[in-house]
Coordinates of C-alpha atoms in Angstrom, one line a residue:
Chain A
M141 CA -35.5 -53.2 -14.7
V142 CA -33.8 -51.7 -17.7
L143 CA -30.7 -53.2 -19.2
H144 CA -28.5 -50.9 -21.3
V145 CA -27.1 -53.7 -23.4
L146 CA -25.1 -51.5 -25.6
R147 CA -23.1 -49.9 -22.8
G148 CA -21.1 -53.0 -22.3
M149 CA -20.4 -53.1 -26.0
V150 CA -19.0 -49.7 -26.5
G151 CA -15.5 -50.9 -25.4
L152 CA -15.2 -53.1 -28.4
L153 CA -16.9 -50.8 -30.8
L154 CA -15.6 -51.3 -34.2
L155 CA -16.7 -49.8 -37.5
V156 CA -16.5 -51.8 -40.7
Q157 CA -17.2 -50.4 -44.1
A158 CA -18.6 -53.4 -45.9
S159 CA -17.0 -53.9 -49.3
M160 CA -20.0 -53.7 -51.6
A161 CA -20.0 -53.8 -55.3
S162 CA -22.3 -50.9 -55.8
A163 CA -21.7 -47.3 -54.6
A164 CA -25.4 -46.6 -54.6
L165 CA -25.8 -47.8 -51.0
S166 CA -23.4 -47.9 -48.2
I167 CA -23.6 -50.1 -45.1
E168 CA -21.8 -49.6 -41.8
I169 CA -21.6 -52.3 -39.1
I170 CA -21.1 -51.4 -35.5
G171 CA -20.2 -54.0 -32.9
A172 CA -19.8 -57.7 -33.0
G173 CA -21.6 -60.8 -31.7
E174 CA -20.4 -62.5 -28.5
H175 CA -19.4 -65.8 -30.1
Q176 CA -18.5 -65.3 -33.7
I177 CA -18.2 -68.4 -35.8
P178 CA -14.9 -68.4 -37.9
V179 CA -15.8 -69.1 -41.5
A180 CA -13.5 -69.1 -44.6
I181 CA -15.3 -68.1 -47.8
V182 CA -13.2 -69.1 -50.8
P183 CA -14.2 -67.0 -53.9
F184 CA -16.1 -69.4 -56.2
G185 CA -14.5 -70.6 -59.3
G186 CA -15.9 -68.4 -62.1
D187 CA -17.1 -65.7 -59.7
E188 CA -14.6 -63.2 -61.3
N189 CA -16.4 -63.7 -64.7
L190 CA -19.8 -62.5 -63.4
S191 CA -21.0 -59.0 -63.6
L192 CA -21.7 -59.1 -59.9
S193 CA -19.7 -61.1 -57.4
I194 CA -21.8 -63.6 -55.6
N195 CA -19.1 -64.1 -53.1
A196 CA -19.3 -60.4 -52.2
V197 CA -23.0 -60.8 -51.5
I198 CA -22.3 -63.8 -49.3
V199 CA -19.5 -62.1 -47.4
G200 CA -21.6 -58.9 -46.9
D201 CA -24.5 -61.0 -45.6
L202 CA -22.4 -62.9 -43.1
Q203 CA -20.6 -59.8 -41.9
R204 CA -23.8 -57.8 -41.4
S205 CA -25.3 -60.6 -39.2
G206 CA -22.4 -60.0 -36.7
L207 CA -22.4 -63.7 -36.0
F208 CA -19.4 -64.7 -38.2
R209 CA -15.7 -63.9 -38.3
L210 CA -14.4 -64.2 -41.8
I211 CA -11.1 -66.0 -42.2
D212 CA -8.7 -64.9 -44.9
P213 CA -8.1 -67.9 -47.3
L214 CA -4.5 -66.6 -47.6
G215 CA -3.9 -67.7 -51.2
K216 CA -5.7 -71.1 -50.9
S217 CA -8.5 -71.4 -53.4
P218 CA -9.9 -74.9 -53.7
H219 CA -13.1 -75.1 -55.7
Q220 CA -13.7 -78.9 -55.4
L221 CA -13.8 -81.2 -52.4
A222 CA -10.8 -83.2 -53.7
D223 CA -8.7 -80.0 -53.6
V224 CA -9.5 -79.3 -49.9
S225 CA -6.8 -80.0 -47.4
Y226 CA -8.5 -79.6 -44.0
P227 CA -5.3 -78.9 -42.0
D228 CA -4.8 -75.8 -44.1
W229 CA -8.1 -74.4 -42.7
Q230 CA -7.5 -75.7 -39.2
V231 CA -4.3 -73.7 -39.1
R232 CA -6.1 -70.6 -40.3
G233 CA -8.6 -71.0 -37.4
A234 CA -11.7 -71.7 -39.5
D235 CA -14.5 -73.8 -38.2
A236 CA -16.3 -73.9 -41.5
L237 CA -15.2 -73.5 -45.1
L238 CA -17.3 -72.6 -48.2
I239 CA -16.1 -73.7 -51.6
G240 CA -17.8 -73.9 -55.0
S241 CA -18.0 -72.6 -58.5
V242 CA -20.4 -70.6 -60.5
A243 CA -21.0 -70.4 -64.2
L244 CA -23.3 -68.8 -66.8
Q245 CA -25.2 -71.6 -68.5
P246 CA -25.9 -71.7 -72.3
N247 CA -29.6 -71.0 -71.5
G248 CA -28.7 -67.7 -69.9
R249 CA -29.2 -68.8 -66.3
I250 CA -26.4 -68.8 -63.7
E251 CA -25.8 -71.9 -61.7
A252 CA -23.8 -72.0 -58.5
S253 CA -22.6 -75.3 -56.9
F254 CA -21.2 -75.1 -53.5
R255 CA -20.2 -77.1 -50.4
L256 CA -20.1 -76.0 -46.8
L257 CA -17.6 -78.0 -44.9
D258 CA -17.0 -78.6 -41.2
V259 CA -13.3 -78.1 -40.9
V260 CA -13.1 -79.6 -37.4
K261 CA -15.0 -82.7 -38.1
Q262 CA -13.8 -82.8 -41.7
T263 CA -17.3 -83.5 -43.0
Q264 CA -19.7 -81.8 -45.4
L265 CA -22.5 -79.8 -43.8
V266 CA -24.4 -79.1 -47.0
G267 CA -23.8 -79.3 -50.7
Q268 CA -26.2 -77.8 -53.3
S269 CA -26.6 -76.3 -56.6
V270 CA -28.6 -73.1 -56.9
S271 CA -29.7 -71.7 -60.3
A272 CA -31.5 -68.5 -61.2
N273 CA -31.9 -66.0 -64.0
S274 CA -28.8 -64.0 -64.5
N275 CA -30.5 -60.9 -63.3
Q276 CA -31.0 -62.5 -59.9
M277 CA -27.4 -63.1 -58.9
R278 CA -28.0 -61.3 -55.6
A279 CA -30.8 -63.7 -54.8
V280 CA -28.4 -66.7 -55.4
G281 CA -25.9 -65.1 -53.0
H282 CA -28.6 -64.6 -50.4
R283 CA -29.9 -68.1 -50.7
I284 CA -26.4 -69.5 -50.1
S285 CA -26.0 -67.2 -47.2
D286 CA -29.3 -68.4 -45.7
L287 CA -28.0 -72.0 -45.9
I288 CA -24.7 -71.2 -44.3
Y289 CA -26.5 -69.3 -41.5
E290 CA -28.9 -72.1 -40.9
K291 CA -26.3 -74.8 -40.8
L292 CA -23.9 -72.9 -38.5
T293 CA -26.3 -71.2 -36.1
G294 CA -29.4 -73.5 -36.1
D295 CA -31.7 -70.5 -37.0
K296 CA -33.3 -69.8 -40.3
G297 CA -31.5 -67.2 -42.3
V298 CA -33.3 -64.0 -43.4
F299 CA -31.0 -62.8 -46.2
S300 CA -33.5 -63.8 -48.9
T301 CA -36.3 -61.9 -47.3
R302 CA -37.4 -58.4 -48.3
I303 CA -38.1 -55.2 -46.6
A304 CA -40.5 -52.3 -47.4
Y305 CA -40.0 -48.6 -46.5
V306 CA -41.0 -45.1 -47.5
N307 CA -38.4 -43.0 -49.3
R308 CA -39.0 -39.2 -49.0
L309 CA -37.2 -37.0 -51.5
G310 CA -37.9 -33.4 -50.5
K311 CA -41.4 -32.3 -49.8
K312 CA -43.0 -33.4 -53.1
Q313 CA -41.7 -36.9 -53.9
Y314 CA -42.5 -40.0 -52.0
R315 CA -41.8 -43.6 -53.0
L316 CA -42.9 -46.8 -51.5
I317 CA -39.9 -49.2 -51.9
V318 CA -39.4 -52.9 -51.6
A319 CA -35.8 -54.0 -51.4
D320 CA -33.7 -57.0 -50.4
S321 CA -33.0 -57.2 -46.6
D322 CA -29.6 -55.6 -47.2
G323 CA -31.2 -52.6 -48.9
Y324 CA -30.1 -53.5 -52.4
N325 CA -32.3 -54.3 -55.3
E326 CA -34.8 -51.5 -54.7
Q327 CA -38.1 -51.6 -56.5
N328 CA -40.7 -48.8 -56.6
V329 CA -44.1 -50.0 -55.5
L330 CA -45.6 -46.5 -55.7
E331 CA -44.3 -43.0 -56.4
Q332 CA -46.3 -39.8 -55.9
S333 CA -46.2 -36.2 -54.7
E334 CA -48.2 -36.8 -51.5
P335 CA -47.0 -38.6 -48.4
I336 CA -47.1 -42.4 -48.0
M337 CA -47.1 -44.1 -44.5
S338 CA -47.1 -47.3 -42.6
P339 CA -46.4 -50.2 -45.1
A340 CA -47.5 -53.6 -43.8
W341 CA -46.7 -57.0 -45.4
S342 CA -49.3 -59.6 -45.9
P343 CA -48.2 -62.8 -44.2
D344 CA -47.4 -64.5 -47.5
G345 CA -45.4 -61.5 -48.8
S346 CA -47.7 -61.0 -51.8
H347 CA -49.3 -57.7 -50.8
L348 CA -48.5 -54.5 -49.1
A349 CA -51.1 -52.5 -47.2
Y350 CA -50.2 -48.8 -46.7
V351 CA -51.5 -45.3 -46.1
S352 CA -51.5 -42.8 -48.9
F353 CA -52.5 -39.1 -48.9
E354 CA -53.0 -38.9 -52.6
T355 CA -56.7 -37.9 -52.3
G356 CA -56.0 -35.3 -49.7
H357 CA -56.4 -37.4 -46.6
A358 CA -55.1 -40.6 -45.2
V359 CA -56.6 -43.6 -47.0
V360 CA -55.6 -47.3 -46.6
Y361 CA -54.8 -49.2 -49.8
V362 CA -53.8 -52.9 -50.4
Q363 CA -51.6 -53.5 -53.4
S364 CA -50.4 -56.7 -55.0
L365 CA -46.6 -56.8 -55.4
Y366 CA -46.9 -59.3 -58.3
T367 CA -49.6 -57.5 -60.5
G368 CA -49.3 -54.0 -59.1
Q369 CA -53.1 -53.9 -58.7
R370 CA -54.3 -51.9 -55.8
A371 CA -57.6 -51.4 -54.0
V372 CA -58.9 -49.1 -51.4
L373 CA -59.2 -50.9 -48.0
A374 CA -60.6 -48.1 -45.9
D375 CA -61.6 -44.6 -47.0
F376 CA -63.9 -43.0 -44.5
R377 CA -64.0 -39.4 -43.4
G378 CA -61.0 -38.3 -41.3
S379 CA -58.0 -40.5 -41.2
N380 CA -57.7 -44.2 -42.2
S381 CA -54.4 -45.7 -41.2
A382 CA -52.1 -48.1 -39.4
P383 CA -53.0 -51.3 -41.3
A384 CA -51.8 -54.6 -39.8
W385 CA -52.5 -58.1 -41.2
S386 CA -53.7 -61.0 -39.1
P387 CA -51.3 -64.0 -39.4
D388 CA -53.8 -66.0 -41.5
G389 CA -54.1 -63.1 -43.9
K390 CA -57.9 -63.2 -43.6
Q391 CA -58.3 -59.8 -42.0
L392 CA -56.5 -56.6 -41.2
A393 CA -56.7 -54.3 -38.2
V394 CA -56.9 -50.6 -39.2
V395 CA -57.3 -47.3 -37.4
L396 CA -60.3 -45.1 -38.4
T397 CA -61.5 -41.8 -37.1
R398 CA -64.9 -42.1 -38.8
D399 CA -66.7 -42.3 -35.4
G400 CA -64.6 -39.4 -33.8
S401 CA -61.5 -40.6 -32.1
S402 CA -58.8 -42.9 -33.5
E403 CA -60.1 -46.4 -32.8
I404 CA -59.1 -49.9 -34.0
Y405 CA -61.3 -51.8 -36.4
L406 CA -61.0 -55.2 -38.1
V407 CA -61.8 -55.5 -41.8
R408 CA -61.4 -58.2 -44.5
P409 CA -58.7 -57.6 -47.2
D410 CA -61.5 -56.7 -49.7
G411 CA -62.8 -54.0 -47.3
S412 CA -65.9 -55.9 -46.1
G413 CA -66.9 -57.0 -42.7
L414 CA -65.8 -53.8 -40.8
R415 CA -66.0 -54.2 -37.0
R416 CA -64.8 -51.8 -34.3
I417 CA -62.9 -53.4 -31.4
T418 CA -61.7 -50.5 -29.2
F419 CA -63.9 -47.9 -27.6
S420 CA -61.7 -45.8 -25.4
G421 CA -62.4 -42.4 -26.8
A422 CA -58.7 -41.7 -26.6
I423 CA -56.1 -42.4 -29.3
D424 CA -55.9 -46.1 -30.0
T425 CA -53.5 -46.9 -32.9
E426 CA -50.7 -49.0 -34.3
P427 CA -52.4 -52.4 -33.8
N428 CA -50.2 -55.5 -34.3
F429 CA -51.3 -59.1 -34.3
S430 CA -49.8 -61.8 -32.1
P431 CA -48.3 -64.7 -34.1
D432 CA -51.3 -66.9 -32.9
G433 CA -53.7 -64.3 -34.2
Q434 CA -55.5 -64.1 -30.8
S435 CA -54.2 -60.9 -29.4
L436 CA -53.3 -57.3 -30.4
L437 CA -50.7 -54.9 -29.2
F438 CA -51.5 -51.3 -29.7
T439 CA -50.5 -47.7 -28.7
S440 CA -53.0 -45.7 -26.7
D441 CA -52.9 -42.4 -24.7
R442 CA -56.0 -43.4 -22.7
G443 CA -53.9 -43.1 -19.5
G444 CA -52.7 -39.6 -20.3
S445 CA -49.6 -40.4 -22.3
A446 CA -48.8 -42.8 -25.2
Q447 CA -48.2 -46.3 -23.9
I448 CA -48.5 -49.8 -25.1
Y449 CA -51.5 -51.9 -24.4
T450 CA -52.8 -55.4 -25.3
T451 CA -56.2 -56.8 -25.9
Q452 CA -57.9 -59.9 -27.3
V453 CA -59.1 -59.9 -30.9
A454 CA -62.3 -61.7 -29.8
G455 CA -62.9 -59.0 -27.2
G456 CA -61.7 -59.0 -23.6
P457 CA -59.8 -56.9 -21.1
E458 CA -57.3 -54.3 -22.2
Q459 CA -54.1 -54.3 -20.3
R460 CA -51.3 -51.7 -20.1
L461 CA -47.8 -53.1 -20.7
T462 CA -45.4 -50.1 -20.5
F463 CA -44.9 -48.0 -17.4
G464 CA -42.3 -45.5 -16.1
D465 CA -40.8 -42.4 -17.6
G466 CA -41.5 -41.4 -21.1
N467 CA -43.8 -42.5 -23.9
N468 CA -43.9 -45.7 -25.8
F469 CA -45.0 -46.4 -29.4
S470 CA -45.1 -48.8 -32.3
P471 CA -45.2 -52.3 -30.8
H472 CA -44.4 -55.3 -32.9
Y473 CA -44.5 -58.9 -31.6
S474 CA -41.5 -61.1 -31.8
P475 CA -42.0 -64.0 -34.2
D476 CA -42.1 -66.5 -31.3
G477 CA -44.8 -64.3 -29.5
K478 CA -42.8 -64.2 -26.3
G479 CA -42.1 -60.5 -26.3
F480 CA -42.3 -57.4 -28.4
V481 CA -40.2 -54.6 -29.7
Y482 CA -41.2 -50.9 -29.6
T483 CA -40.0 -47.3 -29.6
H484 CA -39.2 -45.8 -26.2
F485 CA -39.2 -42.0 -26.1
V486 CA -37.6 -40.3 -23.0
T487 CA -35.7 -37.1 -22.4
G488 CA -36.1 -36.1 -26.0
Q489 CA -34.6 -39.2 -27.5
F490 CA -36.1 -42.3 -29.2
F491 CA -34.7 -45.8 -28.3
I492 CA -35.5 -49.2 -29.6
A493 CA -36.5 -51.5 -26.8
T494 CA -37.9 -55.0 -26.2
Q495 CA -40.0 -56.3 -23.4
D496 CA -40.4 -60.0 -22.4
F497 CA -44.1 -60.9 -21.6
Q498 CA -43.3 -63.4 -18.9
S499 CA -40.6 -61.6 -16.9
G500 CA -41.7 -58.0 -17.9
Q501 CA -38.0 -57.3 -18.4
V502 CA -37.2 -54.3 -20.6
E503 CA -34.0 -54.1 -22.7
I504 CA -33.0 -50.9 -24.3
L505 CA -31.1 -52.1 -27.4
T506 CA -29.8 -48.8 -28.9
L507 CA -27.9 -45.7 -27.8
G508 CA -30.8 -43.4 -28.7
G509 CA -31.5 -40.8 -31.3
W510 CA -34.2 -40.5 -34.0
E511 CA -35.0 -44.2 -33.9
K512 CA -38.5 -45.3 -34.8
N513 CA -40.7 -48.0 -36.2
P514 CA -38.9 -51.3 -35.2
S515 CA -40.0 -54.6 -36.6
F516 CA -38.4 -58.1 -36.2
A517 CA -36.9 -60.1 -39.0
P518 CA -38.9 -63.3 -39.4
N519 CA -36.2 -65.3 -37.5
G520 CA -36.4 -63.0 -34.5
K521 CA -32.7 -62.4 -34.5
L522 CA -32.6 -58.9 -36.0
I523 CA -34.7 -55.8 -35.7
L524 CA -35.1 -53.3 -38.5
F525 CA -35.9 -49.7 -37.6
A526 CA -35.7 -46.1 -39.0
S527 CA -32.8 -44.1 -37.7
E528 CA -31.0 -40.9 -38.7
A529 CA -27.3 -40.3 -39.5
R530 CA -25.6 -37.4 -41.2
G531 CA -28.9 -35.5 -41.4
R532 CA -30.7 -38.2 -43.3
G533 CA -33.3 -40.7 -42.5
I534 CA -31.7 -44.2 -42.8
L535 CA -32.5 -47.8 -42.4
A536 CA -30.8 -49.6 -39.4
T537 CA -30.8 -53.0 -37.8
V538 CA -29.8 -54.1 -34.4
S539 CA -29.4 -57.7 -33.3
S540 CA -32.1 -58.8 -30.8
D541 CA -29.3 -59.0 -28.1
G542 CA -28.3 -55.4 -28.9
R543 CA -24.7 -56.4 -29.8
V544 CA -24.5 -55.6 -33.5
Q545 CA -26.0 -52.6 -35.3
Q546 CA -25.8 -51.8 -39.0
H547 CA -26.7 -48.6 -40.8
M548 CA -27.9 -48.7 -44.4
F549 CA -27.7 -45.5 -46.4
T550 CA -30.1 -45.6 -49.2
Q551 CA -29.5 -43.9 -52.5
S552 CA -31.0 -40.5 -51.7
G553 CA -33.6 -38.8 -49.5
D554 CA -34.9 -40.1 -46.2
A555 CA -35.8 -43.7 -45.5
R556 CA -38.8 -43.9 -43.2
E557 CA -41.0 -46.5 -41.6
P558 CA -39.3 -49.7 -42.7
V559 CA -40.9 -53.0 -42.0
W560 CA -39.4 -56.5 -42.4
G561 CA -41.3 -58.9 -44.7
P562 CA -41.9 -62.6 -44.1
H563 CA -40.1 -65.6 -45.3
L564 CA -41.2 -66.4 -48.9
Chain B
M248 CA -68.9 -11.1 -67.1
K249 CA -65.3 -9.9 -67.4
K250 CA -65.8 -7.6 -64.5
L251 CA -67.0 -10.4 -62.4
L252 CA -64.0 -12.5 -63.3
I253 CA -61.7 -9.7 -62.3
S254 CA -63.4 -9.3 -59.0
I255 CA -63.0 -13.0 -58.4
V256 CA -59.3 -12.8 -59.2
L257 CA -59.0 -9.9 -56.8
A258 CA -60.9 -11.7 -54.1
N259 CA -58.7 -14.8 -54.6
L260 CA -55.6 -12.6 -54.5
L261 CA -56.7 -11.1 -51.2
V262 CA -57.4 -14.5 -49.8
A263 CA -53.9 -15.5 -50.8
C264 CA -52.3 -12.4 -49.2
A265 CA -54.3 -12.8 -46.0
S266 CA -53.1 -16.3 -45.6
Q267 CA -50.6 -16.8 -42.8
K268 CA -49.5 -20.3 -43.8
P269 CA -45.9 -20.1 -45.0
K270 CA -46.1 -22.8 -47.6
E271 CA -49.5 -22.4 -49.1
P272 CA -49.1 -23.1 -52.9
E273 CA -51.6 -20.6 -54.1
A274 CA -49.8 -17.8 -52.2
V275 CA -46.6 -18.4 -54.1
A276 CA -47.2 -16.7 -57.4
P277 CA -49.4 -13.6 -57.0
A278 CA -47.0 -11.1 -58.6
P279 CA -48.2 -11.1 -62.3
V280 CA -51.9 -10.7 -61.3
V281 CA -51.2 -7.4 -59.7
E282 CA -50.7 -5.7 -63.0
T283 CA -54.2 -6.3 -64.3
P284 CA -56.6 -4.3 -62.1
A285 CA -56.5 -1.0 -63.9
P286 CA -59.9 -1.1 -65.7
A287 CA -61.8 -2.6 -62.7
P288 CA -64.5 -0.4 -61.3
A289 CA -65.8 -0.8 -57.7
P290 CA -66.0 -4.5 -56.7
M291 CA -69.3 -6.0 -57.4
V292 CA -69.5 -7.7 -54.0
A293 CA -69.2 -6.1 -50.6
V294 CA -65.8 -6.6 -48.9
D295 CA -65.8 -10.0 -47.3
P296 CA -64.3 -9.8 -43.8
L297 CA -62.6 -13.1 -44.6
N298 CA -60.4 -11.1 -47.1
D299 CA -59.7 -8.2 -44.8
P300 CA -56.1 -8.4 -43.6
A301 CA -57.1 -6.4 -40.5
S302 CA -59.8 -8.9 -39.5
I303 CA -59.1 -11.7 -37.0
L304 CA -60.5 -13.9 -39.8
S305 CA -57.2 -13.4 -41.6
K306 CA -55.7 -15.7 -39.0
R307 CA -56.2 -19.3 -40.1
S308 CA -53.8 -21.3 -38.0
V309 CA -53.9 -22.3 -34.3
Y310 CA -51.0 -23.8 -32.4
F311 CA -50.7 -26.4 -29.7
P312 CA -48.3 -27.4 -26.9
F313 CA -46.6 -30.8 -27.2
D314 CA -49.0 -33.8 -27.2
V315 CA -51.9 -31.5 -26.6
S316 CA -55.0 -31.2 -28.8
A317 CA -57.2 -28.7 -27.0
V318 CA -57.4 -25.2 -28.6
Q319 CA -55.4 -22.9 -26.4
E320 CA -57.0 -19.8 -24.7
A321 CA -55.0 -17.4 -26.9
D322 CA -56.3 -19.0 -30.1
K323 CA -59.9 -19.4 -29.1
P324 CA -61.0 -15.9 -30.4
I325 CA -59.7 -16.9 -33.9
V326 CA -61.6 -20.2 -34.0
E327 CA -64.7 -18.6 -32.6
A328 CA -64.6 -15.8 -35.2
H329 CA -64.4 -18.4 -38.0
G330 CA -67.3 -20.3 -36.4
K331 CA -69.4 -17.1 -36.4
Y332 CA -68.4 -16.4 -40.0
L333 CA -69.3 -19.9 -41.1
S334 CA -72.7 -19.6 -39.3
E335 CA -73.3 -16.3 -41.2
H336 CA -72.1 -17.9 -44.5
P337 CA -73.7 -21.3 -44.6
D338 CA -72.5 -21.8 -48.2
R339 CA -68.9 -21.6 -47.2
M340 CA -67.0 -24.8 -46.4
V341 CA -63.7 -25.3 -44.5
R342 CA -61.2 -28.0 -44.3
V343 CA -59.4 -28.2 -41.0
E344 CA -55.9 -29.8 -41.3
G345 CA -54.2 -31.0 -38.2
N346 CA -50.5 -31.4 -37.9
A347 CA -48.0 -32.7 -35.3
D348 CA -44.3 -32.3 -34.6
E349 CA -42.1 -35.3 -35.1
R350 CA -41.8 -36.4 -31.5
G351 CA -43.9 -39.5 -31.5
S352 CA -44.5 -42.3 -33.9
N353 CA -45.8 -41.4 -37.3
E354 CA -49.1 -43.1 -36.6
Y355 CA -49.6 -41.6 -33.2
N356 CA -48.9 -38.2 -34.7
L357 CA -51.4 -38.8 -37.4
A358 CA -54.0 -39.6 -34.7
L359 CA -52.9 -36.5 -32.7
G360 CA -53.2 -34.3 -35.8
Q361 CA -56.7 -35.6 -36.4
R362 CA -57.6 -34.8 -32.8
R363 CA -56.2 -31.3 -33.2
A364 CA -58.4 -30.9 -36.3
E365 CA -61.4 -32.3 -34.4
S366 CA -61.0 -29.9 -31.5
V367 CA -61.0 -27.0 -33.8
K368 CA -64.1 -28.4 -35.5
K369 CA -65.9 -28.7 -32.2
M370 CA -65.1 -25.0 -31.4
L371 CA -66.2 -23.9 -34.9
E372 CA -69.5 -25.7 -34.2
L373 CA -69.8 -23.9 -30.8
G374 CA -69.3 -20.7 -32.7
G375 CA -72.3 -21.5 -34.9
A376 CA -70.8 -23.5 -37.8
K377 CA -72.7 -26.6 -39.0
A378 CA -70.8 -29.9 -38.9
S379 CA -71.6 -30.3 -42.6
Q380 CA -69.5 -27.2 -43.4
I381 CA -66.4 -28.7 -41.9
E382 CA -64.1 -31.5 -43.1
T383 CA -61.2 -32.6 -40.8
V384 CA -58.1 -34.3 -42.0
S385 CA -54.7 -34.9 -40.5
Y386 CA -51.2 -34.9 -41.9
G387 CA -49.6 -36.0 -38.7
E388 CA -45.9 -35.3 -38.9
E389 CA -45.8 -36.0 -42.7
K390 CA -46.0 -32.4 -44.0
P391 CA -43.9 -30.3 -41.7
V392 CA -43.5 -26.7 -42.5
C393 CA -40.1 -26.8 -40.7
T394 CA -37.9 -29.8 -40.6
E395 CA -35.2 -29.2 -38.0
H396 CA -35.0 -31.1 -34.7
N397 CA -35.7 -28.1 -32.4
E398 CA -38.5 -26.5 -30.5
A399 CA -38.5 -23.4 -32.8
C400 CA -39.4 -25.8 -35.6
W401 CA -41.7 -28.2 -33.7
K402 CA -43.9 -25.4 -32.4
Q403 CA -44.7 -24.4 -36.0
N404 CA -45.6 -27.9 -36.9
R405 CA -48.0 -28.4 -33.9
R406 CA -50.8 -26.7 -35.7
S407 CA -54.3 -26.8 -37.2
D408 CA -55.0 -24.8 -40.3
I409 CA -58.5 -23.6 -41.2
K410 CA -58.7 -23.7 -45.0
Y411 CA -61.6 -22.3 -46.9
Q412 CA -62.6 -24.3 -49.8

């Protein structure tokens, strides 16, 4: 059974242009969560003196999640607990209230002190101080957003996590980018004139594996994000591609054509211990490890069309998981291992879909288009994917219930093959 | 020595002209070279059929239907002719580059492009080429010659190119 979750949502479609400090990137939010938590965010005392508003970062994070309704403080601006009058916020309909202050310290660091208050119970949910170098103000905002998210939803926030993607600028410029989960704070990991493909995060977030064509064919590299050092992981004849890390970081799955067809191999991060694990003679590609490290999902056309299969890392039966019309690609496990997200291609359009292992139930989460390469946020609540709007490749997210989508327009060129990094 | 150089320049120029690939970099700037041939006597090497625009060998690209990697009937004579040429010129090397349209995942298309290159390689070998003369690579959907979302574009991108090294 296929549920078109978004169809029920179209009636309440709303488009919000998030108010962001920088014009370099624009974000559009479509839809809203079913039960939004009303939160009042009072601009921090001292926020207006910063070069970048931490409050704007927090507001942007909470809005994009789709899980919160922001309550206008309407002129009230307490910064300390003693100044808070709970009835003011009950009248405004807020369930929670964020207050605090931020200041640049003499040592050049910024320090933000804040309290999240339960307006209904009139208690403090969390109170903390966060400090960071003054060039990491966005990180401070994301950290506070994560705490708010966790206290109010019970799930771990992912605002402090990072994403990786390929930025294509014309036919002769390719960049491998790492950015904050909201698309800001872009950093170049690699820039060259030949294509880059398939970035994959190591489980500790310290390395990226990826495919580069810089030597004239597809070669897999592993690069440290801290030192920038890189090493060849696989460079055999033909194509070397589709790297995926095991959850313990001790091996990667890669796809090689050195023995003819595209088959899946395991290899250690230093390139040693190569071992082939599929033998279909058809295309086997896009391996992805289960969270327990025991199983792999992968794409294969062994049945005549591209579909998703699973197998055991230790060896065992291979089982087909997707059926019906169309082709299916790019499986990624959910963080709890109970299902997976993938690209569904039918009648000329790509959709982002999930399948639950136990029930087999398939949900189509998006309205369709040029939507590819989905991956879960580490809390399982959001899915990042490549989409297209206004003729450009863009980054997009959809909540795992399909209710909220956001489109992130990066600075220039096409954003391709995004992948969500781990909690750090 | 100078004569030989000029012959090589001419030969390269002919190769460039004979190429069908729309975006081949070496085909981009031939104009200035045309002005130099005046003093050249008869070429020192016999005309290589590879450089003859009238020869089937001037065709270097074969095209595939969607999600198919077998060389199509219409293109078999091209690949067979290159296989025969390679068998007669064991010193020549080719690189077969497979490509795919954008309808599929990037990685699936890389695999599909590789299979398209491999199927051309197999047919070159049937025509007499040695495996050691042929390198296969894939660009998948990463290097499209045409970037619009329509069949007119896609069919140009579902392609294997035979490139002499």
